[in-house]
CSV table of C-alpha atoms in Angstrom, one decimal:
chain,number,residue,atom,x,y,z
A,162,MET,CA,9.7,18.6,20.9
A,163,LYS,CA,6.9,15.9,21.5
A,164,THR,CA,9.6,13.4,21.7
A,165,ALA,CA,11.6,15.6,24.2
A,166,ASP,CA,8.7,16.0,26.4
A,167,TYR,CA,8.1,12.2,26.2
A,168,ILE,CA,11.9,11.4,27.3
A,169,ALA,CA,12.0,14.2,29.8
A,170,ASP,CA,8.6,13.2,31.5
A,171,ARG,CA,9.9,10.0,31.9
A,172,ILE,CA,13.2,10.7,33.4
A,173,ASP,CA,11.5,12.8,35.8
A,174,TYR,CA,8.9,9.9,36.4
A,175,PHE,CA,12.0,7.1,37.2
A,176,ASN,CA,13.8,9.8,39.3
A,177,ASN,CA,10.7,10.0,41.6
A,178,ILE,CA,10.6,6.3,42.2
A,179,SER,CA,13.8,4.9,41.8
A,180,THR,CA,17.6,5.8,41.7
A,181,ALA,CA,18.3,2.9,39.5
A,182,PRO,CA,20.1,4.1,35.9
A,183,ILE,CA,18.0,5.1,33.3
A,184,PHE,CA,18.6,4.2,29.8
A,185,ILE,CA,18.0,5.9,26.6
A,186,VAL,CA,17.7,3.6,23.7
A,187,ILE,CA,18.2,5.1,20.2
A,188,ASP,CA,17.3,2.6,17.5
A,189,ARG,CA,17.7,4.9,14.6
A,190,SER,CA,17.4,8.6,14.7
A,191,PRO,CA,18.7,11.3,12.2
A,192,GLY,CA,18.5,13.8,15.1
A,193,GLY,CA,16.1,17.0,15.1
A,194,SER,CA,15.5,20.3,16.8
A,195,VAL,CA,18.3,21.8,18.6
A,196,MET,CA,15.7,23.2,21.3
A,197,ALA,CA,14.2,19.5,21.7
A,198,GLY,CA,17.6,18.0,21.9
A,199,TYR,CA,18.7,20.7,24.4
A,200,LYS,CA,15.7,19.9,26.7
A,201,ILE,CA,16.5,16.2,26.7
A,202,LEU,CA,20.4,17.2,27.6
A,203,LYS,CA,19.3,19.2,30.4
A,204,ALA,CA,16.9,16.6,31.7
A,205,MET,CA,19.4,14.1,31.5
A,206,GLU,CA,22.1,16.6,33.3
A,207,GLY,CA,19.7,17.0,36.1
A,208,SER,CA,18.6,13.3,36.7
A,209,ARG,CA,19.4,12.2,40.2
A,210,ALA,CA,19.7,8.6,38.7
A,211,PRO,CA,22.4,8.2,35.9
A,212,VAL,CA,21.1,8.4,32.4
A,213,TYR,CA,22.7,6.2,29.8
A,214,VAL,CA,22.1,6.0,26.2
A,215,VAL,CA,22.3,2.9,23.9
A,216,VAL,CA,22.5,3.3,20.2
A,217,LYS,CA,21.4,0.2,18.2
A,218,SER,CA,21.2,1.4,14.5
A,219,TYR,CA,22.3,4.8,14.1
A,220,ALA,CA,22.6,8.3,16.1
A,221,ALA,CA,23.3,11.3,13.9
A,222,SER,CA,23.2,15.0,14.4
A,223,MET,CA,21.6,16.0,17.7
A,224,ALA,CA,21.2,12.4,18.6
A,225,ALA,CA,24.9,11.8,18.2
A,226,ALA,CA,25.4,15.0,20.4
A,227,ILE,CA,23.3,13.3,23.1
A,228,THR,CA,25.2,9.9,22.7
A,229,THR,CA,28.5,11.8,23.1
A,230,LEU,CA,27.3,13.8,26.3
A,231,ALA,CA,25.8,11.0,28.1
A,232,LYS,CA,27.2,10.0,31.4
A,233,LYS,CA,27.9,6.8,29.9
A,234,SER,CA,26.9,5.3,26.3
A,235,PHE,CA,26.8,2.2,24.6
A,236,VAL,CA,26.6,1.3,20.9
A,237,TYR,CA,26.9,-1.7,18.8
A,238,PRO,CA,30.0,-2.1,16.8
A,239,ASN,CA,28.1,-1.9,13.5
A,240,ALA,CA,25.9,1.0,14.8
A,241,ILE,CA,26.7,4.4,13.0
A,242,ILE,CA,27.3,7.7,15.0
A,243,LEU,CA,27.5,11.0,12.7
A,244,HIS,CA,28.4,14.5,13.7
A,245,HIS,CA,28.0,17.5,11.6
A,246,GLN,CA,27.3,21.1,11.7
A,247,MET,CA,23.8,22.1,12.4
A,248,SER,CA,21.6,23.6,9.8
A,249,THR,CA,18.6,25.8,9.3
A,250,MET,CA,16.6,27.7,6.7
A,251,ALA,CA,15.8,31.5,6.7
A,252,TRP,CA,13.5,34.0,5.0
A,253,GLY,CA,13.3,37.8,5.5
A,254,ASN,CA,15.3,40.7,4.7
A,255,MET,CA,19.1,41.4,5.1
A,256,THR,CA,18.8,42.4,8.7
A,257,GLU,CA,16.6,39.6,9.6
A,258,LEU,CA,19.0,37.1,7.8
A,259,LYS,CA,21.8,38.6,9.9
A,260,GLU,CA,20.0,38.2,13.0
A,261,ARG,CA,19.1,34.3,12.1
A,262,LEU,CA,22.9,33.8,11.4
A,263,GLU,CA,23.9,35.2,14.8
A,264,MET,CA,21.3,33.0,16.8
A,265,ALA,CA,22.8,30.2,14.9
A,266,LYS,CA,26.1,31.0,15.9
A,267,LYS,CA,25.0,31.1,19.7
A,268,TRP,CA,23.3,27.8,19.3
A,269,GLU,CA,26.6,26.3,17.8
A,270,LYS,CA,28.5,27.5,20.6
A,271,ARG,CA,26.1,26.1,23.4
A,272,LEU,CA,25.6,22.6,21.5
A,273,MET,CA,28.6,22.0,19.4
A,274,GLY,CA,30.8,23.7,22.1
A,275,PRO,CA,30.3,21.0,24.8
A,276,VAL,CA,30.6,18.0,22.1
A,277,ALA,CA,34.2,19.5,20.8
A,278,LYS,CA,35.3,20.2,24.4
A,279,LYS,CA,34.5,16.6,25.6
A,280,LEU,CA,36.5,15.6,22.4
A,281,GLY,CA,39.6,17.6,23.6
A,282,MET,CA,39.2,20.6,20.8
A,283,ASP,CA,37.7,23.5,20.0
A,284,ILE,CA,35.0,24.1,17.6
A,285,GLU,CA,36.9,25.1,14.6
A,286,THR,CA,39.1,22.2,14.8
A,287,PHE,CA,36.1,19.9,15.2
A,288,ARG,CA,34.6,21.6,12.1
A,289,LYS,CA,37.9,21.0,10.2
A,290,LYS,CA,38.1,17.5,11.0
A,291,MET,CA,34.5,16.9,9.8
A,292,TYR,CA,35.4,18.1,6.4
A,293,GLU,CA,38.7,16.1,6.3
A,294,HIS,CA,36.4,12.8,6.9
A,295,ASN,CA,33.7,14.1,4.3
A,296,SER,CA,33.2,16.4,1.9
A,297,ASN,CA,29.9,17.4,3.1
A,298,ALA,CA,31.2,17.7,6.8
A,299,ASN,CA,28.7,14.4,7.6
A,300,TRP,CA,31.4,12.8,9.6
A,301,GLU,CA,30.2,9.4,10.1
A,302,GLU,CA,31.8,6.3,12.0
A,303,PHE,CA,30.9,2.5,13.1
A,304,GLY,CA,30.4,2.3,16.5
A,305,ASP,CA,33.5,0.5,17.5
A,306,ASP,CA,35.6,3.4,16.0
A,307,ALA,CA,33.4,6.0,17.4
A,308,VAL,CA,34.2,4.6,20.9
A,309,LYS,CA,38.1,5.0,19.9
A,310,LEU,CA,37.2,8.7,19.2
A,311,ASN,CA,35.4,9.1,22.2
A,312,TRP,CA,32.2,9.7,20.8
A,313,ALA,CA,30.9,6.9,22.8
A,314,ASP,CA,32.4,5.0,25.9
A,315,ASN,CA,31.4,1.2,25.3
A,316,VAL,CA,31.0,-1.4,22.4
A,317,VAL,CA,28.6,-3.8,23.1
A,318,ASP,CA,27.5,-7.1,21.2
A,319,ARG,CA,24.4,-7.9,23.2
A,320,VAL,CA,21.6,-5.8,24.6
A,321,ILE,CA,19.0,-7.4,27.0
A,322,GLU,CA,15.6,-5.6,26.9
A,323,GLU,CA,14.3,-6.6,30.2
A,324,GLY,CA,11.8,-3.9,30.0
A,325,ILE,CA,9.7,-5.4,27.3
A,326,VAL,CA,7.0,-7.5,29.2
A,327,LYS,CA,4.0,-7.4,26.8
A,328,ASP,CA,3.6,-9.8,23.8
A,329,PRO,CA,4.7,-7.3,21.1
A,330,ASP,CA,2.4,-9.6,18.4
A,331,TYR,CA,-0.6,-8.5,20.5
A,332,TYR,CA,-0.3,-5.0,20.4
A,333,THR,CA,1.4,-4.7,17.0
A,334,ASP,CA,-0.3,-2.1,14.4
A,335,LYS,CA,-0.3,-3.5,10.9
A,336,LYS,CA,0.8,-0.1,9.7
A,337,TYR,CA,4.2,-1.0,10.9
A,338,ILE,CA,4.4,-4.1,8.8
A,339,GLU,CA,5.8,-3.4,5.4
A,340,ASN,CA,3.6,-4.0,2.7
A,341,LEU,CA,5.7,-5.8,0.0
A,342,SER,CA,2.7,-6.4,-2.5
A,343,GLU,CA,3.3,-7.6,-6.0
A,344,LYS,CA,2.6,-5.1,-8.8
A,345,ILE,CA,2.6,-5.1,-12.5
A,346,ASP,CA,4.5,-2.8,-14.5
A,347,ASP,CA,3.7,-1.1,-17.9
A,348,LYS,CA,5.2,-4.2,-19.9
A,349,GLY,CA,3.2,-6.7,-17.9
A,350,ARG,CA,6.3,-7.9,-15.7
A,351,ARG,CA,5.5,-8.6,-11.9
A,352,TYR,CA,7.5,-6.7,-9.5
A,353,VAL,CA,7.6,-5.7,-5.8
A,354,GLU,CA,8.8,-2.0,-4.9
A,355,LEU,CA,11.1,-2.0,-2.1
A,356,PRO,CA,10.5,0.2,0.9
A,357,ARG,CA,12.7,3.5,1.2
A,358,LEU,CA,16.2,2.6,3.0
A,359,ASP,CA,16.9,4.2,6.3
A,360,PRO,CA,20.1,6.5,6.4
A,361,PHE,CA,23.5,4.6,6.2
A,362,ASP,CA,21.5,1.4,4.8
A,363,PHE,CA,21.9,-0.9,1.9
A,364,TYR,CA,20.1,-3.6,0.4
A,365,PHE,CA,21.8,-7.2,0.5
A,366,LEU,CA,19.3,-9.4,-1.5
A,367,TYR,CA,19.8,-11.6,-4.6
A,368,ASN,CA,17.7,-10.2,-7.4
A,369,PRO,CA,18.8,-11.4,-10.7
A,370,ASP,CA,15.5,-10.7,-12.7
A,371,ASN,CA,15.1,-7.3,-11.3
A,372,TYR,CA,11.9,-8.4,-9.4
A,373,TYR,CA,12.7,-6.3,-6.5
A,374,ARG,CA,12.8,-2.6,-7.3
A,375,TYR,CA,14.0,0.4,-5.7
A,376,THR,CA,12.2,3.5,-7.3
A,377,TYR,CA,13.6,6.3,-4.6
């Protein structure tokens, strides 16, 4: 919800000083809370200035819904968009579990319904297609294919960030720099532990002696 508050506040702020388009840039997002996502969507819908979405790496789940429902969206050709069903966890007696399920159905209708409608189908057809493309119903597509499916509007090969006017090196926090320090295993061999991959990512490196190791 802090992210939703951050975005909604800035949409309101830019609306009060200009009518120029507002860009929400999604570098990589696995999605999140439906209530937070709904707040972002309503802020986008209520904005006098058009709000556009740019996806650079991946937008999954709630982030994919925001991308698809934006007035206009732009994606890199190799960015990943992933649509699937929402999920939750529940605890309680049978009556409480039933109530939780009914609430989930209402949220699905309010969030998944508009996405399915924009794609020209109902929720059940959309759900069926998810399973046709993935056994877990995690339907993912590269950006250029997502545009063909109407998940996004435009493929772009270049994004110029004119809003970055401060030297990133001056403000860089060292905690954001990957610490690939050398270690020694129980057999006395030196190695470097690779960081955890982001969703949809792969390692692409030369490693004939297993110096770089992935332990997750």
